[in-house]
Every structure is written in structure tokens, then in C-alpha cells.
Short mmCIF file of C-alpha atoms in Angstrom, two decimals:
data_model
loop_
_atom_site.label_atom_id
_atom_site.label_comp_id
_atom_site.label_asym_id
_atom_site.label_seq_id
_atom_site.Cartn_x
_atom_site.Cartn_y
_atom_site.Cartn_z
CA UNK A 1182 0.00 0.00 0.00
CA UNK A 1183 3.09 2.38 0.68
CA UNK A 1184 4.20 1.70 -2.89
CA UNK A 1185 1.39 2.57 -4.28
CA UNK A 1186 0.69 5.74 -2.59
CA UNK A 1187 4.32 7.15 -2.75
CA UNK A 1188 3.94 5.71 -7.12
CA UNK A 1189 0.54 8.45 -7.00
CA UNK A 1190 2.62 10.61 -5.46
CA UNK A 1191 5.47 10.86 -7.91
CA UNK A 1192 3.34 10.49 -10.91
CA UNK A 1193 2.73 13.90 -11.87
CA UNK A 1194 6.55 14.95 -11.76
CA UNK A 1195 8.14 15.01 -15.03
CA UNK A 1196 11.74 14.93 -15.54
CA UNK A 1197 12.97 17.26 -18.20
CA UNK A 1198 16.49 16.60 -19.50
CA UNK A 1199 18.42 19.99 -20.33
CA UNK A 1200 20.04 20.43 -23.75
CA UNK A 1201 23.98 20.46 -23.92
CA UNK A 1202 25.20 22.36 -27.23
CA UNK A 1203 28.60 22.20 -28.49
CA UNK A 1204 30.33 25.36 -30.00
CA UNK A 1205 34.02 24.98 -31.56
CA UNK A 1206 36.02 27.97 -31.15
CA UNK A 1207 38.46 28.97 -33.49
CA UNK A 1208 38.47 25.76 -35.35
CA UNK A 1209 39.39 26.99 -38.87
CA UNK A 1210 39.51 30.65 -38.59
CA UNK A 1211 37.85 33.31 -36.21
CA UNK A 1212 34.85 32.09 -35.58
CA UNK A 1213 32.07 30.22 -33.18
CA UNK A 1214 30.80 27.44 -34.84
CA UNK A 1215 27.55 28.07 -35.08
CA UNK A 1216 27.52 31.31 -34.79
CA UNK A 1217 24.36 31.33 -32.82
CA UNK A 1218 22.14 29.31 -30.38
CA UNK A 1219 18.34 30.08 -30.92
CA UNK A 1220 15.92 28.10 -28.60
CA UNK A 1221 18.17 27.78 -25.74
CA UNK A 1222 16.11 26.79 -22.45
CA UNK A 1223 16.85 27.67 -19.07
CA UNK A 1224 19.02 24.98 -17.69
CA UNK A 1225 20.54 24.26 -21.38
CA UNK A 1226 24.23 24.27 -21.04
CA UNK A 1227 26.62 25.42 -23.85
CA UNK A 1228 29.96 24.12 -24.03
CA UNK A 1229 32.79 25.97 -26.26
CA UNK A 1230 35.62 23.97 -27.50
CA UNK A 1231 38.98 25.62 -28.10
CA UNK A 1232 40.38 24.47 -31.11
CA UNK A 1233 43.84 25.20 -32.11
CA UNK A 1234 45.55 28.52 -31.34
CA UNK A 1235 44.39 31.20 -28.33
CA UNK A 1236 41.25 32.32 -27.77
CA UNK A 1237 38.16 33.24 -25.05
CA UNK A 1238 34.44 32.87 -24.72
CA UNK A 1239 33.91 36.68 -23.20
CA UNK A 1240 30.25 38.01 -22.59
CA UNK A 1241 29.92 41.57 -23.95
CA UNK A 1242 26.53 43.77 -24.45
CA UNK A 1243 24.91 44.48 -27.69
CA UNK A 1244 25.55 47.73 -27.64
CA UNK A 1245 29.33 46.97 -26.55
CA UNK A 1246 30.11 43.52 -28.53
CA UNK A 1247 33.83 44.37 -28.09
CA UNK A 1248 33.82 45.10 -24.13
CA UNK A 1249 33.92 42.67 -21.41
CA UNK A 1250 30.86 42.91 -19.34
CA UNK A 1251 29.92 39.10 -17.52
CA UNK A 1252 31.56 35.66 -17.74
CA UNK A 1253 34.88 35.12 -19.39
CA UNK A 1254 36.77 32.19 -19.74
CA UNK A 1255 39.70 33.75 -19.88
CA UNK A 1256 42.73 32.74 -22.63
CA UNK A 1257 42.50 28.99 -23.61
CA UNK A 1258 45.64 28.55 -25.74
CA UNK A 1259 45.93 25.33 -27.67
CA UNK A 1260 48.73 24.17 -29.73
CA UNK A 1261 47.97 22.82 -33.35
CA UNK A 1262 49.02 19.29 -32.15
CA UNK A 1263 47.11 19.16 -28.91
CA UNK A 1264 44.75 15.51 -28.36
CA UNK A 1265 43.24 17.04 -25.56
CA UNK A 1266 40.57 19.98 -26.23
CA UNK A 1267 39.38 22.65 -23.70
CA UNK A 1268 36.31 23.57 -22.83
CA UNK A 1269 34.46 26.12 -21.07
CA UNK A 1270 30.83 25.77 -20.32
CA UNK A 1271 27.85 28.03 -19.71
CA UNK A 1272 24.76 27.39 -18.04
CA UNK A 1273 21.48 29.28 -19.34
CA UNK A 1274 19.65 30.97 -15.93
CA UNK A 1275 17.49 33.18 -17.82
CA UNK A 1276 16.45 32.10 -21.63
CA UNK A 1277 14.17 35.52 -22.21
CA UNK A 1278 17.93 37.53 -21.92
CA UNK A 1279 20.22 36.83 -24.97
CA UNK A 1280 23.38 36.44 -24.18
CA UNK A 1281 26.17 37.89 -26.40
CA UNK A 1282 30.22 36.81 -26.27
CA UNK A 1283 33.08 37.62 -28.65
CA UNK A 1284 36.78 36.39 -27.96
CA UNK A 1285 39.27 38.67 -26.26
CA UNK A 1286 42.08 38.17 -28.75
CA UNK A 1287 43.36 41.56 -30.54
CA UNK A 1288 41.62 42.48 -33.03
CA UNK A 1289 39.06 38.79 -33.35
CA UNK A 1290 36.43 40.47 -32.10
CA UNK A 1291 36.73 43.55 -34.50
CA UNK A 1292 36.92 40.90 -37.61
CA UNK A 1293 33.44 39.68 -36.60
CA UNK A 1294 34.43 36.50 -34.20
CA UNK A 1295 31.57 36.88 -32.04
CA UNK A 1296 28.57 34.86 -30.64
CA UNK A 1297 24.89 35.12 -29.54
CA UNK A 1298 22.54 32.70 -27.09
CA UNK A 1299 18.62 33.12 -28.31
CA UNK A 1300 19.09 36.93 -30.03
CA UNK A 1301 15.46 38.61 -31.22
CA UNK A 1302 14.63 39.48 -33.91
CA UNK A 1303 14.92 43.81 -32.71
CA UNK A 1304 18.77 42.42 -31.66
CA UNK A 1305 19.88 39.87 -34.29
CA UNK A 1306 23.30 38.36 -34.50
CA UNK A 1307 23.64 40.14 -37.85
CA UNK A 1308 23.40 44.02 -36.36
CA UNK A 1309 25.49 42.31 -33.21
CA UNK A 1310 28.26 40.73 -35.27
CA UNK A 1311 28.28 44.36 -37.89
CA UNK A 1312 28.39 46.76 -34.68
CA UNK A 1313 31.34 44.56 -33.44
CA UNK A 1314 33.09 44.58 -36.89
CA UNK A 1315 33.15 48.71 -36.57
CA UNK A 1316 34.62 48.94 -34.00
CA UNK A 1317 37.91 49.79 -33.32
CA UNK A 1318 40.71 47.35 -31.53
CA UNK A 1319 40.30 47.31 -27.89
CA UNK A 1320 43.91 47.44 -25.90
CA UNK A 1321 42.41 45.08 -23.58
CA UNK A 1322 43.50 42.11 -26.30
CA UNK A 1323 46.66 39.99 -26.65
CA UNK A 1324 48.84 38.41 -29.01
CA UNK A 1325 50.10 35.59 -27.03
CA UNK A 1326 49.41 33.02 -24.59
CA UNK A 1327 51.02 32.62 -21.20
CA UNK A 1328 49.31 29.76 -19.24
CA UNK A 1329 49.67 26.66 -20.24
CA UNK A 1330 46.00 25.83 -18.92
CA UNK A 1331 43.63 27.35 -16.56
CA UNK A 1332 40.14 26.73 -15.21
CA UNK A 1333 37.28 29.20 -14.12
CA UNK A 1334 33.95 30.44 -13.08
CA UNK A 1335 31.90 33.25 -13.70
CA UNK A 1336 28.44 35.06 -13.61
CA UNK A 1337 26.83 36.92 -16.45
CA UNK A 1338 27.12 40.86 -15.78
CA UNK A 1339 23.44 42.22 -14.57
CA UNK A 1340 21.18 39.27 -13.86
CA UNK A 1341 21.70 38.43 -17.88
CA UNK A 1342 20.91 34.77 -17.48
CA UNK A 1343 23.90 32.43 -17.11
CA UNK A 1344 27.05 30.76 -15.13
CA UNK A 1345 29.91 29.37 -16.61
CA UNK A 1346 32.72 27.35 -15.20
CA UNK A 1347 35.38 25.70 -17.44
CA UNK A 1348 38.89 24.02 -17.31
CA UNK A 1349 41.71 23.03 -19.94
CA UNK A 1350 43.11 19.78 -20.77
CA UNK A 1351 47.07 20.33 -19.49
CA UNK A 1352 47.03 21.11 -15.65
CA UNK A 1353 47.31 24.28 -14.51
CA UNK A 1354 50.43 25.24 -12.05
CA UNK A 1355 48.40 27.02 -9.35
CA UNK A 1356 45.02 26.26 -7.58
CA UNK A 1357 42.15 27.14 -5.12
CA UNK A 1358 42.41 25.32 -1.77
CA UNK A 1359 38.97 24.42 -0.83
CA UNK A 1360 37.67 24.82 -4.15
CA UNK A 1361 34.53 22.16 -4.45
CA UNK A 1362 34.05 20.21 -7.80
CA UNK A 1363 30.98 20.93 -9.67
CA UNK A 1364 27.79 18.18 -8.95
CA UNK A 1365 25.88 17.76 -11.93
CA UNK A 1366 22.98 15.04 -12.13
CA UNK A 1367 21.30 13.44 -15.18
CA UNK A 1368 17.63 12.73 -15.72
CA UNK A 1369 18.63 8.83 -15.69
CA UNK A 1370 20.02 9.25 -12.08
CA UNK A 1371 17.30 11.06 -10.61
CA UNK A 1372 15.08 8.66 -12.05
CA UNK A 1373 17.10 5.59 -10.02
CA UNK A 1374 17.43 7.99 -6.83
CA UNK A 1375 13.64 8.52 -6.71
CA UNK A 1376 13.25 4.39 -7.72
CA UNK A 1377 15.98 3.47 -4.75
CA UNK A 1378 13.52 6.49 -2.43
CA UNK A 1379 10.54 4.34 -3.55
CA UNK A 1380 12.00 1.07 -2.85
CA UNK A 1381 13.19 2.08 0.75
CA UNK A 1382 9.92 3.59 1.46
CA UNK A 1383 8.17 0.06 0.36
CA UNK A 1384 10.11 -1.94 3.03
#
């Protein structure tokens, strides 16, 4: 009879899996690949994959494509030989706010290597990607990579709707003591949690 009743219980909760996007950066020239996520949900997570060369996933404004303003993943430099990729990964909080990013790099940004998370149609990635193409070179850029990897988190500048967190493939030199390691579940292991919750109950 327990069963039962905890089984009516459960019955109306659905489980809805989030969607995890993939977004190459830099593989083949400056740009995001795709350029742009439309759809995105909140609790979709977007991971950007840093492809040979030196690069960053850095949130901007629309009306500022080429200025930090948010989450940045800071340089992810990659050598052409690498087996191991990089990744940095967002987390959508808010899907009604686009998001907008461009990479950090001198002068990328200015040649049009930027990206957009659910633009509308008043703010498309078009008008995003030509206001960030006249615009001059920002001194905030570099040439060069200096770390050899690195790992981060952020939070999107003004309640704009995401996290990110991200690490490289070759360890970094320096860390965070106490740092705790992101928990992630999928909808399979709820699903077993809430079965092994059931069973216990039934006993």
C-alpha cells in the first residue's frame, strides 16, 4: 500500500532533460561554430571547444560587442598538435535575456568573431556581429598566450541569465584550496534515486 501511494505521489513529476550544445572555437579561422544558439532553455548548457591557437568565450553587451561585461573564460591557448581539447561551459539561468560573447584576442572580435545565445529578432546576431566589426581594436587584447592551462567560473554581468565554469586539458600550475568540484545530475540518475527512495519507502 506504501508503494502505491508514494507511485501516486510521484506520478505527476516530469523529468525534463536539459540540452547540452557544443560550439568549436576557433576551429578553422575566427569564428564560433555556429555562430548562434536560438531556442536555448533555461538549464541548457553550452559548451565551447577551443580548437587550435588562443582564444576566449567573453560576454559583452549588444551595444558593446567588443567590451567585457559578464563571464569570461579567460585565454585557452591550444597548440595545433594538442589531443586534448578545452572547454568552457555556460549554463542558461534566464532564456528571455540573450546572451552575447566575442573572444578577447586583438583584433578577433573587431573581424566579426563573435557569438549570440537566443538573439530577437529587434537584436539579431547580424546588427550584433556588424556593430562589433566597426569597431575599433580594444587594448584590452593579446597576441600571445602565457598559461599553459587554466580553469574558471563566472556570472553573467546584470542578472543576464547564465554561469559558466570551465577548465583546460594540461594542468594548470596554481590552484584554489577548498575549491569544491561541480555536482551535476542526469535525468537517468534522478530517475534511479527517486526508484531506490521508492523502494526504501516500500520496506
Amino acid at each position: 500500500m506504501k508503494f502505491s501511494t508514494v507511485l501516486a505521489t510521484l506520478a505527476p513529476v516530469a523529468f525534463v532533460a536539459a540540452t547540452d550544445y557544443t560550439v568549436s572555437v576557433g576551429d578553422g579561422g575566427l569564428t564560433f561554430n555556429p555562430n548562434q544558439i536560438t531556442g536555448a532553455a533555461q538549464g541548457d548548457t553550452i559548451n565551447f571547444q577551443f580548437k587550435a591557437k588562443n582564444h576566449t568565450v567573453t560576454q559583452s553587451t549588444f551595444a558593446s560587442p567588443c567590451t567585457q561585461n559578464g563571464i569570461d573564460s579567460g585565454f585557452m591557448p591550444v597548440a595545433a598538435n594538442a589531443t586534448q581539447i578545452p572547454q568552457f561551459s555556460v549554463t542558461v539561468q534566464n532564456a528571455s535575456a540573450p546572451l552575447w560573447f566575442f573572444c578577447k584576442q586583438t583584433s578577433h572580435c573587431q573581424q566579426g568573431m563573435v557569438f549570440a545565445v537566443n538573439p530577437t529578432p529587434a537584436k539579431t546576431f547580424a546588427m550584433f556581429q556588424a556593430m562589433a566589426m566597426g569597431q575599433t581594436a580594444a587594448a584590452n587584447g593579446t597576441t600571445g598566450g602565457t598559461s599553459a592551462g587554466s580553469s574558471g567560473t563566472g556570472t553573467a554581468a546584470g542578472g543576464a541569465g547564465a554561469t559558466g565554469s570551465g577548465s583546460s586539458a594540461a594542468p594548470s600550475a596554481t590552484g584554489k584550496s577548498g575549491a569544491l568540484p561541480k555536482l551535476s545530475f542526469s535525468s537517468s540518475a534522478a530517475l534511479l534515486t527517486v526508484a531506490g527512495l521508492v523502494a526504501g519507502l516500500s520496506l
